[in-house]
Amino acid sequence: MTFAISSPSFSNGGKIPTKFTCDSTDVSPELTWTAPPAGTQSFTLIADDPDAPAGTWVHWVLFNLPAHASALPEGVPKVDEVSGGGRQGRNDFRKIGYGGPCPPPGKPHRYFFKLYALDRMLYLKPGVSKQDVEQAMQGHILAKAELMGIYQR
């Protein structure tokens, strides 16, 4: 089995339901993953939109999820410290936690949920940026799994 991430809310390459966007309740979707590599000490999740007009837009930064975790529930609270382990960074809406798809009207945008298995915890405070997390992960990524959904207004 290979390291993989999925969601019961939408299929890979499928439409993200409105519930998980700024057009509705803007809650995070449920995510599950399987078969992390041996030696995994933590997980990091980064969700972003490379199709945003101003360049890649960061929607979610979540790090230090414990190695025993295999899922995130729907509606992860938008707080610094996640119950059960993990810390959230700041998204490009300048808020802590998940900020759902909110593209301008027009063509569909792609939203990538990238899960990284790391060989250590990251020594970062909540509220850090995607760039801070990516820099701290360098040299510690054991595997990466990706789920992509689309949304259009």
PDB file of C-alpha atoms in Angstrom:
ATOM      1  CA  MET A   1       0.000   0.000   0.000  1.00  0.00           C
ATOM      2  CA  THR A   2       1.226   3.492  -0.772  1.00  0.00           C
ATOM      3  CA  PHE A   3       0.862   6.659   1.271  1.00  0.00           C
ATOM      4  CA  ALA A   4      -2.400   8.274   0.109  1.00  0.00           C
ATOM      5  CA  ILE A   5      -4.850  10.981   1.188  1.00  0.00           C
ATOM      6  CA  SER A   6      -8.559  11.056   0.392  1.00  0.00           C
ATOM      7  CA  SER A   7     -11.815  12.641   1.465  1.00  0.00           C
ATOM      8  CA  PRO A   8     -15.334  11.215   1.743  1.00  0.00           C
ATOM      9  CA  SER A   9     -16.522  14.732   0.758  1.00  0.00           C
ATOM     10  CA  PHE A  10     -15.065  14.821  -2.773  1.00  0.00           C
ATOM     11  CA  SER A  11     -13.058  12.592  -5.082  1.00  0.00           C
ATOM     12  CA  ASN A  12      -9.583  13.354  -6.387  1.00  0.00           C
ATOM     13  CA  GLY A  13     -10.122  15.756  -9.281  1.00  0.00           C
ATOM     14  CA  GLY A  14     -13.784  16.220  -8.317  1.00  0.00           C
ATOM     15  CA  LYS A  15     -15.825  19.257  -7.330  1.00  0.00           C
ATOM     16  CA  ILE A  16     -15.433  20.500  -3.766  1.00  0.00           C
ATOM     17  CA  PRO A  17     -18.933  20.891  -2.275  1.00  0.00           C
ATOM     18  CA  THR A  18     -20.033  24.482  -1.560  1.00  0.00           C
ATOM     19  CA  LYS A  19     -20.232  23.672   2.174  1.00  0.00           C
ATOM     20  CA  PHE A  20     -16.418  23.746   2.318  1.00  0.00           C
ATOM     21  CA  THR A  21     -16.105  27.184   0.646  1.00  0.00           C
ATOM     22  CA  CYS A  22     -16.582  30.852   1.470  1.00  0.00           C
ATOM     23  CA  ASP A  23     -19.962  30.627  -0.271  1.00  0.00           C
ATOM     24  CA  SER A  24     -21.352  28.576   2.635  1.00  0.00           C
ATOM     25  CA  THR A  25     -20.169  27.487   6.106  1.00  0.00           C
ATOM     26  CA  ASP A  26     -16.458  27.413   5.113  1.00  0.00           C
ATOM     27  CA  VAL A  27     -15.655  24.332   7.206  1.00  0.00           C
ATOM     28  CA  SER A  28     -12.717  22.073   6.432  1.00  0.00           C
ATOM     29  CA  PRO A  29     -13.505  18.758   4.727  1.00  0.00           C
ATOM     30  CA  GLU A  30     -12.892  15.422   6.401  1.00  0.00           C
ATOM     31  CA  LEU A  31      -9.565  13.961   5.287  1.00  0.00           C
ATOM     32  CA  THR A  32      -8.173  10.466   5.779  1.00  0.00           C
ATOM     33  CA  TRP A  33      -4.847   8.894   4.926  1.00  0.00           C
ATOM     34  CA  THR A  34      -3.279   5.472   4.756  1.00  0.00           C
ATOM     35  CA  ALA A  35       0.100   3.754   4.793  1.00  0.00           C
ATOM     36  CA  PRO A  36       2.502   6.394   6.099  1.00  0.00           C
ATOM     37  CA  PRO A  37       6.121   5.310   5.726  1.00  0.00           C
ATOM     38  CA  ALA A  38       8.085   3.735   8.559  1.00  0.00           C
ATOM     39  CA  GLY A  39       9.783   6.348  10.701  1.00  0.00           C
ATOM     40  CA  THR A  40       6.993   8.917  10.425  1.00  0.00           C
ATOM     41  CA  GLN A  41       7.047  11.191  13.490  1.00  0.00           C
ATOM     42  CA  SER A  42       4.498  13.803  12.365  1.00  0.00           C
ATOM     43  CA  PHE A  43       2.356  15.013   9.474  1.00  0.00           C
ATOM     44  CA  THR A  44       2.031  18.414   7.861  1.00  0.00           C
ATOM     45  CA  LEU A  45      -0.908  19.449   5.691  1.00  0.00           C
ATOM     46  CA  ILE A  46      -0.777  22.372   3.279  1.00  0.00           C
ATOM     47  CA  ALA A  47      -3.770  23.294   1.127  1.00  0.00           C
ATOM     48  CA  ASP A  48      -3.350  25.857  -1.615  1.00  0.00           C
ATOM     49  CA  ASP A  49      -4.673  27.144  -4.946  1.00  0.00           C
ATOM     50  CA  PRO A  50      -2.048  27.599  -7.698  1.00  0.00           C
ATOM     51  CA  ASP A  51      -4.676  29.156 -10.004  1.00  0.00           C
ATOM     52  CA  ALA A  52      -5.279  32.295  -7.919  1.00  0.00           C
ATOM     53  CA  PRO A  53      -4.860  35.572  -9.860  1.00  0.00           C
ATOM     54  CA  ALA A  54      -2.070  36.844  -7.586  1.00  0.00           C
ATOM     55  CA  GLY A  55      -0.165  33.523  -7.538  1.00  0.00           C
ATOM     56  CA  THR A  56      -0.530  30.496  -5.295  1.00  0.00           C
ATOM     57  CA  TRP A  57      -3.015  31.229  -2.489  1.00  0.00           C
ATOM     58  CA  VAL A  58      -2.572  29.381   0.809  1.00  0.00           C
ATOM     59  CA  HIS A  59      -5.821  28.048   2.310  1.00  0.00           C
ATOM     60  CA  TRP A  60      -4.570  25.916   5.194  1.00  0.00           C
ATOM     61  CA  VAL A  61      -1.356  25.196   7.078  1.00  0.00           C
ATOM     62  CA  LEU A  62      -1.470  22.464   9.717  1.00  0.00           C
ATOM     63  CA  PHE A  63       1.645  20.854  11.181  1.00  0.00           C
ATOM     64  CA  ASN A  64       2.818  18.533  13.972  1.00  0.00           C
ATOM     65  CA  LEU A  65      -0.117  16.193  13.548  1.00  0.00           C
ATOM     66  CA  PRO A  66       0.899  13.131  15.574  1.00  0.00           C
ATOM     67  CA  ALA A  67       2.295  10.072  13.792  1.00  0.00           C
ATOM     68  CA  HIS A  68      -0.601   7.896  15.021  1.00  0.00           C
ATOM     69  CA  ALA A  69      -3.182  10.168  13.328  1.00  0.00           C
ATOM     70  CA  SER A  70      -4.895   8.839  10.202  1.00  0.00           C
ATOM     71  CA  ALA A  71      -7.651  11.410   9.703  1.00  0.00           C
ATOM     72  CA  LEU A  72      -8.887  14.926  10.301  1.00  0.00           C
ATOM     73  CA  PRO A  73     -12.580  15.393  11.057  1.00  0.00           C
ATOM     74  CA  GLU A  74     -14.803  17.761   9.138  1.00  0.00           C
ATOM     75  CA  GLY A  75     -14.786  21.256  10.602  1.00  0.00           C
ATOM     76  CA  VAL A  76     -11.399  21.422  12.330  1.00  0.00           C
ATOM     77  CA  PRO A  77     -11.714  24.444  14.682  1.00  0.00           C
ATOM     78  CA  LYS A  78      -9.830  27.560  13.547  1.00  0.00           C
ATOM     79  CA  VAL A  79      -7.577  27.699  16.600  1.00  0.00           C
ATOM     80  CA  ASP A  80      -3.806  27.628  17.209  1.00  0.00           C
ATOM     81  CA  GLU A  81      -3.634  24.173  18.806  1.00  0.00           C
ATOM     82  CA  VAL A  82      -5.704  21.321  17.385  1.00  0.00           C
ATOM     83  CA  SER A  83      -7.315  18.904  19.830  1.00  0.00           C
ATOM     84  CA  GLY A  84      -5.432  15.601  19.746  1.00  0.00           C
ATOM     85  CA  GLY A  85      -2.249  17.245  18.501  1.00  0.00           C
ATOM     86  CA  GLY A  86      -1.162  19.633  15.810  1.00  0.00           C
ATOM     87  CA  ARG A  87      -0.723  23.354  15.299  1.00  0.00           C
ATOM     88  CA  GLN A  88      -2.215  25.602  12.664  1.00  0.00           C
ATOM     89  CA  GLY A  89      -0.485  28.280  10.699  1.00  0.00           C
ATOM     90  CA  ARG A  90      -1.817  31.423   9.084  1.00  0.00           C
ATOM     91  CA  ASN A  91      -3.474  31.222   5.667  1.00  0.00           C
ATOM     92  CA  ASP A  92      -3.439  33.930   2.996  1.00  0.00           C
ATOM     93  CA  PHE A  93      -6.725  35.284   4.357  1.00  0.00           C
ATOM     94  CA  ARG A  94      -4.485  36.256   7.325  1.00  0.00           C
ATOM     95  CA  LYS A  95      -6.380  33.894   9.623  1.00  0.00           C
ATOM     96  CA  ILE A  96      -5.514  30.798  11.626  1.00  0.00           C
ATOM     97  CA  GLY A  97      -6.774  27.474  10.266  1.00  0.00           C
ATOM     98  CA  TYR A  98      -8.781  26.567   7.211  1.00  0.00           C
ATOM     99  CA  GLY A  99     -10.059  29.125   4.736  1.00  0.00           C
ATOM    100  CA  GLY A 100     -12.035  27.464   1.972  1.00  0.00           C
ATOM    101  CA  PRO A 101     -12.081  28.053  -1.763  1.00  0.00           C
ATOM    102  CA  CYS A 102     -13.193  31.570  -2.646  1.00  0.00           C
ATOM    103  CA  PRO A 103     -12.125  32.144  -6.261  1.00  0.00           C
ATOM    104  CA  PRO A 104     -13.221  35.049  -8.426  1.00  0.00           C
ATOM    105  CA  PRO A 105     -15.993  34.210 -10.904  1.00  0.00           C
ATOM    106  CA  GLY A 106     -14.740  32.465 -14.017  1.00  0.00           C
ATOM    107  CA  LYS A 107     -12.768  29.349 -14.687  1.00  0.00           C
ATOM    108  CA  PRO A 108     -12.484  26.546 -12.113  1.00  0.00           C
ATOM    109  CA  HIS A 109      -9.579  26.655  -9.689  1.00  0.00           C
ATOM    110  CA  ARG A 110      -7.642  23.620  -8.428  1.00  0.00           C
ATOM    111  CA  TYR A 111      -7.167  23.140  -4.694  1.00  0.00           C
ATOM    112  CA  PHE A 112      -4.348  20.850  -3.604  1.00  0.00           C
ATOM    113  CA  PHE A 113      -4.394  19.206  -0.169  1.00  0.00           C
ATOM    114  CA  LYS A 114      -0.779  18.073   0.292  1.00  0.00           C
ATOM    115  CA  LEU A 115       0.036  15.789   3.201  1.00  0.00           C
ATOM    116  CA  TYR A 116       3.661  15.278   4.173  1.00  0.00           C
ATOM    117  CA  ALA A 117       4.997  12.491   6.387  1.00  0.00           C
ATOM    118  CA  LEU A 118       7.982  13.833   8.319  1.00  0.00           C
ATOM    119  CA  ASP A 119      10.751  12.172  10.308  1.00  0.00           C
ATOM    120  CA  ARG A 120      10.412  14.745  13.126  1.00  0.00           C
ATOM    121  CA  MET A 121       8.155  17.325  14.727  1.00  0.00           C
ATOM    122  CA  LEU A 122       8.580  20.928  13.609  1.00  0.00           C
ATOM    123  CA  TYR A 123       9.752  23.371  16.243  1.00  0.00           C
ATOM    124  CA  LEU A 124       7.480  26.206  15.182  1.00  0.00           C
ATOM    125  CA  LYS A 125       4.851  28.276  16.953  1.00  0.00           C
ATOM    126  CA  PRO A 126       1.214  28.404  15.801  1.00  0.00           C
ATOM    127  CA  GLY A 127       0.419  31.119  13.291  1.00  0.00           C
ATOM    128  CA  VAL A 128       3.506  30.654  11.125  1.00  0.00           C
ATOM    129  CA  SER A 129       3.376  30.932   7.341  1.00  0.00           C
ATOM    130  CA  LYS A 130       3.468  28.201   4.708  1.00  0.00           C
ATOM    131  CA  GLN A 131       7.001  29.374   3.851  1.00  0.00           C
ATOM    132  CA  ASP A 132       8.138  28.920   7.475  1.00  0.00           C
ATOM    133  CA  VAL A 133       6.721  25.393   7.524  1.00  0.00           C
ATOM    134  CA  GLU A 134       8.198  24.450   4.145  1.00  0.00           C
ATOM    135  CA  GLN A 135      11.612  25.692   5.251  1.00  0.00           C
ATOM    136  CA  ALA A 136      11.425  23.688   8.508  1.00  0.00           C
ATOM    137  CA  MET A 137      10.393  20.542   6.578  1.00  0.00           C
ATOM    138  CA  GLN A 138      13.428  20.599   4.281  1.00  0.00           C
ATOM    139  CA  GLY A 139      15.417  17.404   4.628  1.00  0.00           C
ATOM    140  CA  HIS A 140      12.709  15.763   6.782  1.00  0.00           C
ATOM    141  CA  ILE A 141      10.054  14.691   4.250  1.00  0.00           C
ATOM    142  CA  LEU A 142       9.660  10.909   4.086  1.00  0.00           C
ATOM    143  CA  ALA A 143       6.675  10.935   1.706  1.00  0.00           C
ATOM    144  CA  LYS A 144       4.028  13.203   0.185  1.00  0.00           C
ATOM    145  CA  ALA A 145       0.398  12.403  -0.677  1.00  0.00           C
ATOM    146  CA  GLU A 146      -1.909  14.731  -2.568  1.00  0.00           C
ATOM    147  CA  LEU A 147      -5.634  15.239  -3.090  1.00  0.00           C
ATOM    148  CA  MET A 148      -6.924  17.786  -5.607  1.00  0.00           C
ATOM    149  CA  GLY A 149     -10.429  19.211  -5.808  1.00  0.00           C
ATOM    150  CA  ILE A 150     -11.883  21.908  -8.034  1.00  0.00           C
ATOM    151  CA  TYR A 151     -14.239  24.779  -7.333  1.00  0.00           C
ATOM    152  CA  GLN A 152     -15.772  27.420  -9.572  1.00  0.00           C
ATOM    153  CA  ARG A 153     -18.048  30.396  -8.953  1.00  0.00           C
TER     154      ARG A 153
END
